[in-house]
Coordinates of C-alpha atoms in Angstrom, one line a residue:
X244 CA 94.0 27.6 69.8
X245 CA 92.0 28.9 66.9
X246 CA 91.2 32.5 66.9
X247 CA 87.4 32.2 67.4
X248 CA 88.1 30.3 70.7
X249 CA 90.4 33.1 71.6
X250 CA 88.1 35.6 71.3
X251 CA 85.3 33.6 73.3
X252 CA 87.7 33.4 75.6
X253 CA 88.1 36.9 75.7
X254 CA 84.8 37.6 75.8
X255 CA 84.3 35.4 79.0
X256 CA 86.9 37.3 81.0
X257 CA 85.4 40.9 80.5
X258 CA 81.6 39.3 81.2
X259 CA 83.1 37.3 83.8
X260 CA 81.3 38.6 86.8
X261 CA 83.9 40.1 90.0
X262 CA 80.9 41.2 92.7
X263 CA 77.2 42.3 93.1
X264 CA 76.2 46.2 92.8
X265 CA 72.7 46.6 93.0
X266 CA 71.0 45.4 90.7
X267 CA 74.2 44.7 88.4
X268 CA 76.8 42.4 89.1
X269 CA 80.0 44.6 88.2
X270 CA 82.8 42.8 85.7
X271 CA 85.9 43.9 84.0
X272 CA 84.4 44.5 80.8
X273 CA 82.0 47.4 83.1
X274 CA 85.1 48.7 84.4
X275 CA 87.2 49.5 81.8
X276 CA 83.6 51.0 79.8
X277 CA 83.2 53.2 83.4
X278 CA 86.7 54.3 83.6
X279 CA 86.6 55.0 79.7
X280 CA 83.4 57.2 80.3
X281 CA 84.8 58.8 83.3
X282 CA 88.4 59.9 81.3
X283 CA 85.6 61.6 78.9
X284 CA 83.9 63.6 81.3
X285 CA 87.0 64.8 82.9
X286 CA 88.4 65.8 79.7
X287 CA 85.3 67.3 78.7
X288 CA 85.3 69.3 82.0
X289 CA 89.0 71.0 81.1
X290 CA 88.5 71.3 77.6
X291 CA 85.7 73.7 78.4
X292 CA 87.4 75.6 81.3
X293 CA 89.7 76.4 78.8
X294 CA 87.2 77.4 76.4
X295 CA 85.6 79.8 78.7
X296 CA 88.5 81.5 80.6
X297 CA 90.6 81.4 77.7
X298 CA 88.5 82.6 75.0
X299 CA 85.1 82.8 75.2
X300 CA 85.2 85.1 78.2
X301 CA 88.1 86.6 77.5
X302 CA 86.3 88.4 74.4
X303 CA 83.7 89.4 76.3
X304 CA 86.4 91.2 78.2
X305 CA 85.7 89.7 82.0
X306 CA 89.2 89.8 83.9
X307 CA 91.5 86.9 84.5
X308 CA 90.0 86.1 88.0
X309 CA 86.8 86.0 87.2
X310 CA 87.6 84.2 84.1
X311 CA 89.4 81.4 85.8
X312 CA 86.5 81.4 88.5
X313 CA 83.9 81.1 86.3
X314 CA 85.4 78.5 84.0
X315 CA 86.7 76.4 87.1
X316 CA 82.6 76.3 88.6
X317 CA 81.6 75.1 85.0
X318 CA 83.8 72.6 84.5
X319 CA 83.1 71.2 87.8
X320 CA 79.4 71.2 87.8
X321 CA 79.9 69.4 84.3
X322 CA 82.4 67.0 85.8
X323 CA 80.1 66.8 88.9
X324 CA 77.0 65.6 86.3
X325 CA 78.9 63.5 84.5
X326 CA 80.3 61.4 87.0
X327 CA 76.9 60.8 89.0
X328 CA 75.2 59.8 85.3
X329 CA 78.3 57.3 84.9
X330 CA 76.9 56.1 88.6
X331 CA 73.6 55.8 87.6
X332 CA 74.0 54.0 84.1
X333 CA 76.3 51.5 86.3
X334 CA 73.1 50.9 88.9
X335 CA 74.4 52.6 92.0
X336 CA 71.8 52.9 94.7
X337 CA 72.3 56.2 95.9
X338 CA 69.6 55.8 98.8
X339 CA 71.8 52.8 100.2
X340 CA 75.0 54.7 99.9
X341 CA 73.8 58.0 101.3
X342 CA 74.0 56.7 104.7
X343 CA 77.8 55.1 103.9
X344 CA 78.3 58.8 102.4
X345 CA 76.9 60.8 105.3
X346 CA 79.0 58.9 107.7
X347 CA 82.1 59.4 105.6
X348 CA 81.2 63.2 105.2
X349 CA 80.9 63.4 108.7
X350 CA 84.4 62.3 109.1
X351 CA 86.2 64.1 105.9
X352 CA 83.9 67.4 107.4
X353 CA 86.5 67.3 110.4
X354 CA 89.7 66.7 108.7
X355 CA 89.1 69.1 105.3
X356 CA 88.2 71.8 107.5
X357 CA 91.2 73.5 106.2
X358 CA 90.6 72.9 102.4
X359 CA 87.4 73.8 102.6
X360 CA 88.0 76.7 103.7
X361 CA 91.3 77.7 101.4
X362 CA 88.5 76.8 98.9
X363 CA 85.8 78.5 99.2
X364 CA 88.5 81.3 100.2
X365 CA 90.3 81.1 96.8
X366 CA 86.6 81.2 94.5
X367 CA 86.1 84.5 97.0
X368 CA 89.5 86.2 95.4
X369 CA 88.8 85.1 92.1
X370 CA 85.3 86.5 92.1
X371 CA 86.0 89.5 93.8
X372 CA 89.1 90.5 92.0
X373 CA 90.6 92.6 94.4
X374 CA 93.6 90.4 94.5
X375 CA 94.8 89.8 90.4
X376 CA 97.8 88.0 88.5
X377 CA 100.4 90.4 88.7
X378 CA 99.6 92.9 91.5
X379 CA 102.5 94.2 93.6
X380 CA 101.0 93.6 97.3
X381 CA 102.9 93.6 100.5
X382 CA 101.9 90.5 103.2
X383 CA 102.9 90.5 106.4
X384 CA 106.4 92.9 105.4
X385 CA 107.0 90.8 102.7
X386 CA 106.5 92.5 98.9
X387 CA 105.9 90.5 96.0
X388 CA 103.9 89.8 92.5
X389 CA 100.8 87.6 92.5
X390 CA 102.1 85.1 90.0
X391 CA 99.1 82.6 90.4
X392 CA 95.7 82.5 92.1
X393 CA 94.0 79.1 92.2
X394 CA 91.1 77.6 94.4
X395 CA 93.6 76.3 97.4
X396 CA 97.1 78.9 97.2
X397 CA 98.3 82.0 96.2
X398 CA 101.7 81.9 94.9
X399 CA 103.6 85.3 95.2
X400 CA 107.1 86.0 93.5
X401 CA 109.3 88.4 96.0
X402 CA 111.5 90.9 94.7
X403 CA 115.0 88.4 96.0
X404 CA 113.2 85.8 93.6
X405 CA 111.8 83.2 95.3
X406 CA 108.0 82.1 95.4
X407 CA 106.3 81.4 98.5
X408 CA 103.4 79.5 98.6
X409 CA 100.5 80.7 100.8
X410 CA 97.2 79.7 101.5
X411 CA 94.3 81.1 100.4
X412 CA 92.5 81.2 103.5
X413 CA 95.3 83.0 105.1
X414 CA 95.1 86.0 102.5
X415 CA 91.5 86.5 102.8
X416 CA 92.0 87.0 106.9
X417 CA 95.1 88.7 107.1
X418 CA 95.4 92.3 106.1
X419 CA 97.0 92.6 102.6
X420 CA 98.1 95.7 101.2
X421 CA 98.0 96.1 97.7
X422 CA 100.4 98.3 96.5
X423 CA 98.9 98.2 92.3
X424 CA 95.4 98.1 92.9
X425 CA 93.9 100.6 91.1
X426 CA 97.4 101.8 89.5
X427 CA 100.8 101.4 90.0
X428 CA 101.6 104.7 91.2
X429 CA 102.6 104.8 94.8
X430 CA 104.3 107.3 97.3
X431 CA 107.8 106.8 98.8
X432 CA 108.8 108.7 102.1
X433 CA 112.4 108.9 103.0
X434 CA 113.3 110.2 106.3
X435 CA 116.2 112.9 107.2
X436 CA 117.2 113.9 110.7
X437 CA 119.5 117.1 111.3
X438 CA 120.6 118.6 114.3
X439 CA 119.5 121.5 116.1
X440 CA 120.0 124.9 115.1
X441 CA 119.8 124.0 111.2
X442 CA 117.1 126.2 109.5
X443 CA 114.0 124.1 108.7
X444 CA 113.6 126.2 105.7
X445 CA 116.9 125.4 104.5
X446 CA 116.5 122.0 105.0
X447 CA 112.9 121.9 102.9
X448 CA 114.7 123.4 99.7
X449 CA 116.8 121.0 99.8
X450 CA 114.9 118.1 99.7
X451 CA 112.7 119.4 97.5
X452 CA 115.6 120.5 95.6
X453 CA 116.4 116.6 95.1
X454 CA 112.8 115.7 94.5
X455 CA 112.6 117.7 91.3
X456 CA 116.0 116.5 90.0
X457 CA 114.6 113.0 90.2
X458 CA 113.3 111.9 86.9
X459 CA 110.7 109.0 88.5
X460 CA 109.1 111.6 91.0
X461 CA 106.1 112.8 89.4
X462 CA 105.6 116.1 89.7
X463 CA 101.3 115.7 90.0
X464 CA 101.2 114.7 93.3
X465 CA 103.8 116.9 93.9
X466 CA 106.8 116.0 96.3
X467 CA 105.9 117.3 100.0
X468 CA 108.4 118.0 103.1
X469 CA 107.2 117.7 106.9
X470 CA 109.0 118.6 109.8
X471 CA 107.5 115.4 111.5
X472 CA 108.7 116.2 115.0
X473 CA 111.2 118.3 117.1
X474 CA 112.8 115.8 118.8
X475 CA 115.1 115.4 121.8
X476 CA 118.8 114.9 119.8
X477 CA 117.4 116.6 116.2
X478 CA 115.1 117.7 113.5
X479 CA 113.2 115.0 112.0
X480 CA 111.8 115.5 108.3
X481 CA 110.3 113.4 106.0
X482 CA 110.1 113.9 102.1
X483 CA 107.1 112.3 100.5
X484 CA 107.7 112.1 96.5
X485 CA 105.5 109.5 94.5
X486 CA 106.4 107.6 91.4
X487 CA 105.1 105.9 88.7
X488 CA 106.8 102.4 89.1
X489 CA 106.2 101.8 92.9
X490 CA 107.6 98.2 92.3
X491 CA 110.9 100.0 91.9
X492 CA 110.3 102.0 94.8
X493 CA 114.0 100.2 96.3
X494 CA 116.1 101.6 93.9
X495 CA 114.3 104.8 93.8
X496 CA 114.6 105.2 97.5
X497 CA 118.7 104.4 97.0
X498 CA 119.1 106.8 94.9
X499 CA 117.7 109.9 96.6
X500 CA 119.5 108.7 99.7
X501 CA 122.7 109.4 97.8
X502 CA 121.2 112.6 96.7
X503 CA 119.5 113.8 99.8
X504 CA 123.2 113.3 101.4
X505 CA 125.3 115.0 98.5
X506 CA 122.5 118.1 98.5
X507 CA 123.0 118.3 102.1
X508 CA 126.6 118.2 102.3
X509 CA 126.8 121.2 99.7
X510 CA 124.4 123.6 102.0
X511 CA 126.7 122.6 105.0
X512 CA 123.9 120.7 106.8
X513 CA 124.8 118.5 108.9
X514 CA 122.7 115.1 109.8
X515 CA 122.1 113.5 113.2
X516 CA 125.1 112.0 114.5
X517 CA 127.5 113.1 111.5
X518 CA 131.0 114.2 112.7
X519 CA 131.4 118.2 112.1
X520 CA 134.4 119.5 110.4
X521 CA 135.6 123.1 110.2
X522 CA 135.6 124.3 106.3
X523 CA 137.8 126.9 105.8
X524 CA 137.9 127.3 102.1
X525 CA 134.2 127.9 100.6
X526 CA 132.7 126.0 97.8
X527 CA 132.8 127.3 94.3
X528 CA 130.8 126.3 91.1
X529 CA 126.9 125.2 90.5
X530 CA 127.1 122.8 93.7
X531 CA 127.5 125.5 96.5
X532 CA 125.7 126.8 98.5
X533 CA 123.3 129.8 98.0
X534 CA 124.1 133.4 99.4
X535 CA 120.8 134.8 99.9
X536 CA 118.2 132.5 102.5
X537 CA 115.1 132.0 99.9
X538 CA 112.3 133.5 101.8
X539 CA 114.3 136.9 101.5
X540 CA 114.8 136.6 98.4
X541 CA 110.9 135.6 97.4
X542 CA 110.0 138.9 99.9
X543 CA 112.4 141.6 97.8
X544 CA 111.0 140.8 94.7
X545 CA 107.8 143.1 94.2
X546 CA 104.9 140.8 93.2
X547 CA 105.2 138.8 96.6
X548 CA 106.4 142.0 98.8
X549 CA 102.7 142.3 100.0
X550 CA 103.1 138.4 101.7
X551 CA 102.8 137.8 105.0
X552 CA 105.4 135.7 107.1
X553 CA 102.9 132.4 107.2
X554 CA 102.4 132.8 103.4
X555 CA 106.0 132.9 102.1
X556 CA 106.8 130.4 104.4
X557 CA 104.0 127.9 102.6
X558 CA 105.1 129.5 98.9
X559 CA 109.0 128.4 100.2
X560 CA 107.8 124.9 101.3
X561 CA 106.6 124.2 97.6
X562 CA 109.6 124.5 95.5
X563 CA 113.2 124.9 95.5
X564 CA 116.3 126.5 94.1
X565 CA 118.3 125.5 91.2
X566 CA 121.6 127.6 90.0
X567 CA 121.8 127.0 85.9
X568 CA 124.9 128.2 83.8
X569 CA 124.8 130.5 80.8
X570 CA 124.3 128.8 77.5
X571 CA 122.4 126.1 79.7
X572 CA 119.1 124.6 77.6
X573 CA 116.6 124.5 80.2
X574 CA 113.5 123.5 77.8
X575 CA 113.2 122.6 74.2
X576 CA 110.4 123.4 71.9
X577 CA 107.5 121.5 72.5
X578 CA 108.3 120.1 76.4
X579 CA 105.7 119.7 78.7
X580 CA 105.4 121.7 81.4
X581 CA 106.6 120.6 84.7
X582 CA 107.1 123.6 86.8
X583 CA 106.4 127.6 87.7
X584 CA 109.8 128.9 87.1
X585 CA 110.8 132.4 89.0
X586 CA 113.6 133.8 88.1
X587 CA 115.5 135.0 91.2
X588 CA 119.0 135.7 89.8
X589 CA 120.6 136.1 85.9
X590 CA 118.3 135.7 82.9
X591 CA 116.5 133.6 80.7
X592 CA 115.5 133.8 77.1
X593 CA 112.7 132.6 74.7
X594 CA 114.3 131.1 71.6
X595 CA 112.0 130.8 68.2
X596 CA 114.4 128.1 66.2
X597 CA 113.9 127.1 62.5
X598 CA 115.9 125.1 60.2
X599 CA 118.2 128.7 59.5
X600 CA 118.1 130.9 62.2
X601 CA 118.0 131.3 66.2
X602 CA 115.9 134.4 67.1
X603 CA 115.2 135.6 70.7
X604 CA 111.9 136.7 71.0
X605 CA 111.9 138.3 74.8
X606 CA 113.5 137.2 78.1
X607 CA 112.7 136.9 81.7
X608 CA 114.8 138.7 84.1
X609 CA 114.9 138.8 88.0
X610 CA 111.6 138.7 89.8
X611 CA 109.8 137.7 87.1
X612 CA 108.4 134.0 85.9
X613 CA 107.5 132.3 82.9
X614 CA 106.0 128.6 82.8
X615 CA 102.3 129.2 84.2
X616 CA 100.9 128.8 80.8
X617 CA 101.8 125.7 79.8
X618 CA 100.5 124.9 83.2
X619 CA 97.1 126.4 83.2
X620 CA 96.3 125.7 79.2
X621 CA 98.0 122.2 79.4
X622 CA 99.8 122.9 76.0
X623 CA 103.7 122.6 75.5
X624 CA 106.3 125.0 75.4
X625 CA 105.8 126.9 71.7
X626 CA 109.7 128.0 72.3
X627 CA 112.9 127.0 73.7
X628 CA 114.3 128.5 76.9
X629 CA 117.5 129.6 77.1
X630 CA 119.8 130.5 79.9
X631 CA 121.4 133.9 78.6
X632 CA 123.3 134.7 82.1
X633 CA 124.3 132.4 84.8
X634 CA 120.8 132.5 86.4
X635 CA 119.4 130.9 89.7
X636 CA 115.6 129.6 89.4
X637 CA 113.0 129.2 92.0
X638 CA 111.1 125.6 90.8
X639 CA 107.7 125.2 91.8
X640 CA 106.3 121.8 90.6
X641 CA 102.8 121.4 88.8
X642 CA 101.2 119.5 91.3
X643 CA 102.0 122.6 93.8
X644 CA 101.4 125.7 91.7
X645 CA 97.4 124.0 91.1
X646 CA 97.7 123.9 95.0
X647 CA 98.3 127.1 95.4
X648 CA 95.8 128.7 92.9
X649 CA 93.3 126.9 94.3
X650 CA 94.1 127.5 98.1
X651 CA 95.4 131.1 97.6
X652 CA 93.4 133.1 95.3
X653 CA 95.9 136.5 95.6
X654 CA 99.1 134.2 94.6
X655 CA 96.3 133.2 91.6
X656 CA 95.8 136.8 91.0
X657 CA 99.6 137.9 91.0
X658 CA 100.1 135.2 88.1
X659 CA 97.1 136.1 86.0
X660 CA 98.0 139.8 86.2
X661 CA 101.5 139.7 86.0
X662 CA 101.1 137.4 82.8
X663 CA 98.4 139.6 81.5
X664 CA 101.0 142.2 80.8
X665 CA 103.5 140.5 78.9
X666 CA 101.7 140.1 75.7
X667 CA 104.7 139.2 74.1
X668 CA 104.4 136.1 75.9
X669 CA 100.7 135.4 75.3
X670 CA 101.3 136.1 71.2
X671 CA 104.2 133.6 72.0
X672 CA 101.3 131.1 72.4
X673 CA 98.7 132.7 70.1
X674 CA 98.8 129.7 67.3
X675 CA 99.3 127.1 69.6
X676 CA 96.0 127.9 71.5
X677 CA 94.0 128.6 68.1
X678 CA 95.1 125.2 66.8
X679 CA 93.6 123.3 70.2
X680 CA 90.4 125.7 70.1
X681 CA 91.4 127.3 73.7
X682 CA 92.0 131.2 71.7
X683 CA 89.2 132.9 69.9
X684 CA 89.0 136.4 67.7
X685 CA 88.9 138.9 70.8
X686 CA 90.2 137.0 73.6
X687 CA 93.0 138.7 73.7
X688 CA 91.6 142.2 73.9
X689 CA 90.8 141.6 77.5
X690 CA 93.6 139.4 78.5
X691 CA 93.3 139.1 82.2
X692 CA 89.7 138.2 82.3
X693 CA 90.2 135.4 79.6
X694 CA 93.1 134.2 81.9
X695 CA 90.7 133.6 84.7
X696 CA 88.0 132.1 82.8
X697 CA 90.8 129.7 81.8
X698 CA 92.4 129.5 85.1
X699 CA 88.5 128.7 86.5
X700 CA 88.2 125.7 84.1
X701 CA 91.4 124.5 84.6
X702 CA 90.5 124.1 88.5
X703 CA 87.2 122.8 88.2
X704 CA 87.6 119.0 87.9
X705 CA 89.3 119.5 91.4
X706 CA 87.6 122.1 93.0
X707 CA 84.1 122.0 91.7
X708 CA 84.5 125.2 90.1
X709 CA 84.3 127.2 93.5
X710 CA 87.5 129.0 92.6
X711 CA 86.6 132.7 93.0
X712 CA 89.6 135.0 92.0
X713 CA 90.3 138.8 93.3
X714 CA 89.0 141.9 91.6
X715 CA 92.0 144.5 92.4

């Protein structure tokens, strides 16, 4: 067979015609051109949802849901086109099939109930984006990540590794906590039951004592204690600390646990249902227990003498305790500030080092505190603080000293004015606070009132500037 009659041959085949469409007669030749076209468009369609969600919207800055959402409707709709113009150019009669169709729809209406509604469900999260890739969310008491979103299933990775599959429609009905929405800051409560006849004081310091050990406990919301009820066989306390990484929120929970029990151990409190045993020999070193109960301490020293019971019960429920050793280095130069410290027992020093030479600049002794400025100015520590004696501390986190000045303008006014007379402090800080702007020529000749005008705008994103402080 010569070539030309093989290719005549050829040519017959694809022309050959198979059946009648319309006003076309349909052959193989018209096949392989529609399935050809039809490969295009399809093609086409993902090439520019990839375009969109992957770069073109992703400059404009649009987030991943809405990316993907919008990219996925635009790729269809030119899929959608594409495929009835391949119709069209074949010489489909739509009018004929529509009845064909509507019966079919009919029919596929009743048994894609379910996907159409995971659908239109799934284009609903990825518009919305209240639900993204990545969120930490909690589903029916099962925590996970949101590893993918698309228009029929969410798939969320738990924390024991495994990915479960859900769909969409079930989300979007079903309440769904998520844990990372705005941030991923989050608050942990751990509970603690002791038996009766322990000293709810007691047991507050030390939990809070804990919470401030705790590196991943932020101290802005600060950590909280509630005697949540007087029950029947005990005390029952929970401590509510928040973190940072509330996807970690497992191991941070274990590890207070451990700590809550070792703190209580060393104050000889006992928890519900824990054997007693008689100690006869006491406990020595940093880890026993405190002589004095705090709110007598806090009511002997002469700034807070003037407290009533309900007060120094409220200024013992923010803080804690905390025994420190002589030679201890409790901040370094240039630390943030975390805390009010008051020093109850020992002393602390103020260490100016250079390259050379240590020198002590002034110390802090019993009843008095230091910390408050790097708290109301927001600036770090311009020194280093020693511990010069064996010294015990009362620690009152930031987020609970801004509580206090704003709640309890006299506990405001015993700071301001008991700073106010240590200028050695205040010149401790003098080129720190000219370098930020927060000093000008003459401040200082008044001190107290420029403490309160700082003290004022420190509070006023929270309080609306309503704090009012007391003229003595």
């Amino acid at each position: 067979m010569t070539p030309a009659l093989a290719w005549n041959g050829l040519i017959r085949l694809f022309n050959a015609p198979l059946l009648p469409l319309g006003s076309q007669t349909i052959t193989l030749g018209s096949l392989l051109g529609v399935g050809l076209l039809l490969l295009v468009v399809t093609l086409a369609a993902r090439l520019l949802r990839f375009l969109l969600a992957k770069r073109l919207l992703l400059w404009l800055g649009l987030p991943e849901g809405r990316r993907e959402a919008i990219g996925t409707l635009l790729a269809i709709g030119l899929a959608a086109f594409g495929y009835v113009a391949v119709a069209q150019g074949m010489g489909l009669d739509f009018g004929a099939l529509a009845v064909l169709f509507g019966a079919l729809g009919v029919g596929l209406g009743f048994g894609l109930q379910d996907l159409t509604r995971n659908l239109s469900s799934g284009l609903t999260l990825l518009m919305e984006g209240k639900l993204k890739v990545g969120d930490l969310i909690e589903f029916e008491g099962t925590q996970g990540f949101i590893r993918e979103i698309s228009f029929r299933s969410t798939v969320i990775r738990t924390f024991q590794g495994s990915e479960i599959v859900l769909p969409n429609a079930l989300i979007t009905n079903t309440l769904v906590h998520n844990l990372s929405y705005l941030s991923s800051q989050g608050r942990v409560d751990l509970a603690v039951r002791v038996m009766h006849g322990t000293d709810p004081l007691l047991v507050t310091e030390a939990l809070l004592a804990v919470a401030l050990e705790e590196p991943r406990v932020l101290d802005d919301p600060a950590p909280k204690v509630v005697l949540h009820q007087i029950g029947r066989e005990g005390l029952e306390f929970e401590l509510w600390v928040w973190t940072a990484e509330i996807q970690n929120q497992l191991l941070l929970r274990s590890a207070m646990n451990y700590a809550i029990h070792r703190a209580l151990k060393r104050r000889g409190i006992h928890l519900l249902g824990e054997k007693q045993v008689l100690q006869l020999l006491p406990e020595a070193g940093p880890g026993a227990p405190l002589a004095f109960d705090l709110d007598e301490q806090l009511a002997a020293i002469p700034c807070f003498a003037n407290m009533d019971a309900r007060r120094l019960r409220e200024l013992v429920g923010s803080g804690a305790r905390r025994r420190l050793t002589a030679g201890q280095m409790l901040v370094e130069k240039g630390d943030p500030g975390r805390a009010l410290h008051l020093v109850l027992e020992g002393r602390i020093s103020a260490i100016h080092e250079t390259e050379r030479i240590s020198h002590r600049l002034f110390s802090f002794g019993p009843g008095e505190f230091f910390g408050e400025l790097p708290l109301l100015l927001q600036v770090p520590y311009p020194t280093a603080m020693w511990v010069q004696e064996d010294a015990v501390l009362f620690e009152i986190p930031s987020g609970n000293v801004r509580l206090l000045l704003e709640n309890r303008p006299d506990f405001a006014e015993i700071v301001l004015q008991a700073l106010a007379r240590r200028g050695d402090v205040l010149r401790s800080y003098e080129s720190c606070l000219r370098e930020r702007g927060l000093l000008r020529e003459g401040d200082l000749g008044n001190p107290l009132q420029w403490l309160r005008g700082r003290l004022r705008r420190v509070l006023e994103p929270r309080v609306g500037g309503s704090f009012q402080s007391t003229q003595n």
